[in-house]
Short mmCIF file of C-alpha atoms in Angstrom, two decimals:
data_model
loop_
_atom_site.label_atom_id
_atom_site.label_comp_id
_atom_site.label_asym_id
_atom_site.label_seq_id
_atom_site.Cartn_x
_atom_site.Cartn_y
_atom_site.Cartn_z
CA UNK A 292 0.00 0.00 0.00
CA UNK A 293 1.18 3.53 -0.74
CA UNK A 294 1.69 5.98 2.11
CA UNK A 295 -1.25 8.22 1.12
CA UNK A 296 -3.81 6.02 2.93
CA UNK A 297 -5.66 8.04 5.57
CA UNK A 298 -8.85 6.06 6.01
CA UNK A 299 -9.74 2.38 6.21
CA UNK A 300 -13.41 1.50 5.72
CA UNK A 301 -14.99 -1.85 6.49
CA UNK A 302 -17.91 -4.11 5.92
CA UNK A 303 -18.87 -6.05 9.08
CA UNK A 304 -20.53 -9.44 8.52
CA UNK A 305 -18.15 -11.85 6.82
CA UNK A 306 -15.30 -9.33 6.92
CA UNK A 307 -14.76 -8.78 10.65
CA UNK A 308 -17.29 -11.23 12.11
CA UNK A 309 -19.43 -14.21 11.32
CA UNK A 310 -22.90 -13.19 10.14
CA UNK A 311 -24.72 -11.30 12.95
CA UNK A 312 -22.22 -12.38 15.60
CA UNK A 313 -20.23 -10.13 17.97
CA UNK A 314 -16.80 -8.83 17.06
CA UNK A 315 -14.21 -11.19 18.56
CA UNK A 316 -11.22 -10.02 20.55
CA UNK A 317 -8.66 -10.94 17.90
CA UNK A 318 -10.17 -8.72 15.21
CA UNK A 319 -10.97 -6.02 17.75
CA UNK A 320 -7.26 -5.90 18.60
CA UNK A 321 -6.41 -5.47 14.90
CA UNK A 322 -8.86 -2.56 14.66
CA UNK A 323 -7.29 -0.96 17.72
CA UNK A 324 -3.86 -1.14 16.07
CA UNK A 325 -5.22 0.29 12.81
CA UNK A 326 -6.91 3.13 14.73
CA UNK A 327 -3.49 4.30 15.91
CA UNK A 328 -2.50 5.01 12.30
CA UNK A 329 -5.71 5.65 10.33
CA UNK A 330 -9.20 7.06 10.55
CA UNK A 331 -11.69 4.13 10.60
CA UNK A 332 -15.21 3.89 9.17
CA UNK A 333 -17.74 1.07 9.28
CA UNK A 334 -20.28 0.94 6.42
CA UNK A 335 -23.14 -1.47 7.02
CA UNK A 336 -26.57 -2.61 5.92
CA UNK A 337 -28.06 -2.39 9.42
CA UNK A 338 -28.68 0.57 11.71
CA UNK A 339 -25.77 2.36 13.36
CA UNK A 340 -26.92 1.27 16.81
CA UNK A 341 -27.15 -2.40 15.85
CA UNK A 342 -23.73 -2.32 14.20
CA UNK A 343 -22.18 -0.53 17.19
CA UNK A 344 -23.49 -3.11 19.64
CA UNK A 345 -22.50 -6.02 17.38
CA UNK A 346 -18.98 -4.56 17.48
CA UNK A 347 -19.17 -4.60 21.30
CA UNK A 348 -19.29 -0.79 21.31
CA UNK A 349 -16.00 -0.37 19.47
CA UNK A 350 -15.27 3.38 19.00
CA UNK A 351 -15.71 3.96 15.28
CA UNK A 352 -17.68 6.20 12.90
CA UNK A 353 -20.56 4.27 11.32
CA UNK A 354 -22.54 4.75 8.11
CA UNK A 355 -25.60 2.57 8.66
CA UNK A 356 -28.52 1.55 6.45
CA UNK A 357 -26.27 1.88 3.37
CA UNK A 358 -25.56 5.50 4.28
CA UNK A 359 -29.09 6.57 5.18
CA UNK A 360 -27.80 6.87 8.74
CA UNK A 361 -24.52 8.27 10.01
CA UNK A 362 -23.18 8.18 13.57
CA UNK A 363 -19.89 9.66 14.76
CA UNK A 364 -17.81 8.53 17.70
CA UNK A 365 -17.42 11.37 20.22
CA UNK A 366 -14.10 10.63 21.93
CA UNK A 367 -14.51 13.36 24.55
CA UNK A 368 -17.94 12.13 25.63
CA UNK A 369 -17.09 8.46 24.97
CA UNK A 370 -20.29 7.80 23.07
CA UNK A 371 -21.65 7.27 19.57
CA UNK A 372 -23.77 10.19 18.36
CA UNK A 373 -26.34 9.80 15.58
CA UNK A 374 -25.96 12.80 13.27
CA UNK A 375 -28.08 11.77 10.29
CA UNK A 376 -31.10 9.52 9.94
CA UNK A 377 -32.79 9.77 6.54
CA UNK A 378 -35.91 7.98 5.40
CA UNK A 379 -37.76 7.58 2.13
CA UNK A 380 -41.55 7.13 1.84
CA UNK A 381 -42.78 3.76 0.58
CA UNK A 382 -45.94 2.86 -1.31
CA UNK A 383 -46.72 -0.14 0.87
CA UNK A 384 -49.44 -1.57 -1.36
CA UNK A 385 -47.17 -1.40 -4.41
CA UNK A 386 -44.27 -3.00 -2.52
CA UNK A 387 -46.52 -5.89 -1.46
CA UNK A 388 -47.89 -6.24 -4.99
CA UNK A 389 -44.39 -6.50 -6.46
CA UNK A 390 -43.30 -8.99 -3.79
CA UNK A 391 -46.37 -11.16 -4.42
CA UNK A 392 -45.66 -11.06 -8.16
CA UNK A 393 -42.12 -12.28 -7.50
CA UNK A 394 -43.46 -15.09 -5.33
CA UNK A 395 -45.78 -16.14 -8.13
CA UNK A 396 -42.92 -15.95 -10.64
CA UNK A 397 -40.61 -18.17 -8.56
CA UNK A 398 -43.18 -20.35 -6.77
CA UNK A 399 -42.34 -18.97 -3.33
CA UNK A 400 -45.75 -19.63 -1.80
CA UNK A 401 -44.60 -21.42 1.37
CA UNK A 402 -43.57 -18.60 3.69
CA UNK A 403 -44.14 -17.43 7.26
CA UNK A 404 -45.26 -13.92 8.24
CA UNK A 405 -45.39 -11.10 5.70
CA UNK A 406 -44.38 -11.30 2.05
CA UNK A 407 -42.01 -8.31 2.37
CA UNK A 408 -40.51 -6.30 5.23
CA UNK A 409 -40.83 -2.52 5.02
CA UNK A 410 -38.38 -0.73 7.29
CA UNK A 411 -38.89 2.71 8.83
CA UNK A 412 -36.01 4.01 6.70
CA UNK A 413 -37.80 3.09 3.49
CA UNK A 414 -35.52 0.13 2.83
CA UNK A 415 -37.20 -3.16 1.97
CA UNK A 416 -36.29 -6.78 2.60
CA UNK A 417 -37.70 -9.49 0.35
CA UNK A 418 -37.29 -12.73 2.35
CA UNK A 419 -37.72 -15.96 0.43
CA UNK A 420 -39.15 -17.65 3.53
CA UNK A 421 -41.18 -14.68 4.81
CA UNK A 422 -40.60 -12.27 7.67
CA UNK A 423 -41.38 -14.78 10.46
CA UNK A 424 -39.27 -17.73 9.29
CA UNK A 425 -37.23 -19.58 11.90
CA UNK A 426 -33.56 -18.61 12.05
CA UNK A 427 -32.41 -22.19 11.40
CA UNK A 428 -34.54 -22.34 8.26
CA UNK A 429 -33.15 -19.01 7.01
CA UNK A 430 -29.56 -20.06 7.57
CA UNK A 431 -30.14 -23.33 5.70
CA UNK A 432 -32.14 -21.78 2.86
CA UNK A 433 -29.45 -20.55 0.46
CA UNK A 434 -26.01 -20.27 2.12
CA UNK A 435 -24.10 -20.34 -1.20
CA UNK A 436 -26.62 -18.05 -2.97
CA UNK A 437 -27.12 -20.59 -5.74
CA UNK A 438 -30.88 -20.24 -5.33
CA UNK A 439 -30.99 -16.44 -5.35
CA UNK A 440 -28.40 -15.68 -8.01
CA UNK A 441 -30.71 -16.80 -10.87
CA UNK A 442 -33.45 -14.61 -9.36
CA UNK A 443 -31.30 -11.52 -8.97
CA UNK A 444 -31.93 -9.77 -12.30
CA UNK A 445 -35.67 -10.36 -12.03
CA UNK A 446 -35.80 -8.89 -8.52
CA UNK A 447 -33.70 -5.90 -9.70
CA UNK A 448 -36.10 -5.29 -12.57
CA UNK A 449 -39.09 -5.47 -10.24
CA UNK A 450 -37.70 -2.59 -8.15
CA UNK A 451 -36.02 -0.23 -10.67
CA UNK A 452 -36.03 2.78 -8.32
CA UNK A 453 -34.03 0.80 -5.76
CA UNK A 454 -30.62 -0.86 -5.63
CA UNK A 455 -31.00 -4.57 -4.95
CA UNK A 456 -28.48 -6.74 -3.11
CA UNK A 457 -28.43 -10.43 -2.27
CA UNK A 458 -28.54 -10.19 1.51
CA UNK A 459 -27.91 -12.60 4.35
CA UNK A 460 -28.69 -16.25 3.71
CA UNK A 461 -32.27 -16.07 2.42
CA UNK A 462 -33.29 -12.57 1.33
CA UNK A 463 -32.76 -9.57 -0.92
CA UNK A 464 -31.97 -6.10 0.45
CA UNK A 465 -33.81 -3.42 -1.53
CA UNK A 466 -32.37 0.05 -0.91
CA UNK A 467 -33.69 3.40 -2.20
CA UNK A 468 -31.39 5.00 -4.75
CA UNK A 469 -28.86 6.59 -4.54
CA UNK A 470 -27.99 4.96 -1.21
CA UNK A 471 -25.34 2.25 -1.34
CA UNK A 472 -21.95 1.65 0.24
CA UNK A 473 -19.96 3.53 -2.39
CA UNK A 474 -22.18 6.62 -2.11
CA UNK A 475 -21.91 6.48 1.70
CA UNK A 476 -18.13 6.24 1.45
CA UNK A 477 -17.82 9.12 -1.02
CA UNK A 478 -20.03 11.29 1.15
CA UNK A 479 -17.80 10.60 4.16
CA UNK A 480 -14.67 11.36 2.14
CA UNK A 481 -16.12 14.69 1.06
CA UNK A 482 -17.06 15.58 4.65
CA UNK A 483 -13.51 14.75 5.79
CA UNK A 484 -11.78 16.51 2.86
CA UNK A 485 -10.30 13.20 1.71
CA UNK A 486 -10.00 11.72 -1.79
CA UNK A 487 -10.65 8.17 -3.07
CA UNK A 488 -6.91 7.51 -3.20
CA UNK A 489 -6.78 8.12 0.57
CA UNK A 490 -8.97 5.12 1.43
CA UNK A 491 -8.79 1.34 1.48
CA UNK A 492 -12.05 -0.61 1.77
CA UNK A 493 -12.13 -4.11 3.29
CA UNK A 494 -15.05 -6.32 2.27
CA UNK A 495 -16.10 -9.87 1.53
CA UNK A 496 -19.32 -9.50 -0.47
CA UNK A 497 -17.98 -8.28 -3.81
CA UNK A 498 -19.50 -10.80 -6.21
CA UNK A 499 -22.50 -10.11 -8.45
CA UNK A 500 -25.35 -8.91 -6.22
CA UNK A 501 -23.06 -8.45 -3.22
CA UNK A 502 -23.43 -5.32 -1.13
CA UNK A 503 -19.71 -4.52 -1.43
CA UNK A 504 -19.83 -4.84 -5.22
CA UNK A 505 -20.31 -1.13 -5.96
CA UNK A 506 -17.21 -0.25 -3.91
CA UNK A 507 -15.28 -3.08 -5.60
CA UNK A 508 -16.14 -1.60 -9.02
CA UNK A 509 -15.26 1.97 -7.98
CA UNK A 510 -11.90 3.75 -7.98
CA UNK A 511 -11.38 2.97 -4.29
CA UNK A 512 -8.71 0.42 -3.42
CA UNK A 513 -10.47 -2.75 -2.34
CA UNK A 514 -8.94 -5.35 -0.01
CA UNK A 515 -10.87 -8.65 -0.34
CA UNK A 516 -11.47 -10.47 2.95
CA UNK A 517 -12.81 -13.85 1.91
CA UNK A 518 -12.86 -15.21 5.47
CA UNK A 519 -13.17 -13.03 8.57
CA UNK A 520 -10.80 -15.42 10.36
CA UNK A 521 -8.09 -14.26 7.95
CA UNK A 522 -8.67 -10.54 8.55
CA UNK A 523 -5.42 -9.96 10.44
CA UNK A 524 -3.43 -11.96 7.89
CA UNK A 525 -4.85 -9.96 4.97
CA UNK A 526 -4.15 -6.65 6.74
CA UNK A 527 -0.56 -7.66 7.38
CA UNK A 528 -0.10 -8.86 3.80
CA UNK A 529 -1.44 -5.55 2.51
CA UNK A 530 1.21 -3.55 4.33
CA UNK A 531 -1.35 -1.48 6.23
CA UNK A 532 0.32 -2.60 9.48
#
């Protein structure tokens, strides 16, 4: 890595932790070492509060909900402060209609709860198994994404005013445009008077439909983390430490 790096940005699930599991001490220690040399930013699909607690309250700036939220770590007060929380109105009937049409298209009639989840932010989740499916069933549904990848273009076309990602193990994340990880990162860079060449982004979900894909395809340097257990190794190999 060149010596112009000022910021390191991260995905969470799959990059620093197992999916929806707390940050372990080994990777926390790596973040602490990085924080001595760089500004750090977490960019996630969930809310800033959820991400912060999943990281065991690690002191870091967080762009949540694909950049619809932003929270800054206040070192003096030793707390995370939510500075931005945007939302987009949703036509609920239309969202349900489109979700039902997708279920008819793919034969997804066996589901628990609602056909689609509509979040307060205006983001949507289209869960193959419904909003009330058991966790074990969701984890076993499509771990390698082989079931959802053939559906991806159809789901994208059904929600053209949104950006669609293959999320978790059994769903699609549907995010109002222009929000995505690359737009959240560029907004943060502008606010901090930094340039794309000043940042390295660490992520695991950079394949087609992945929520790190737009950063991977941007001008930002991308450090693939294919297994969160190898995070320290990849950081050391990169020359960042």
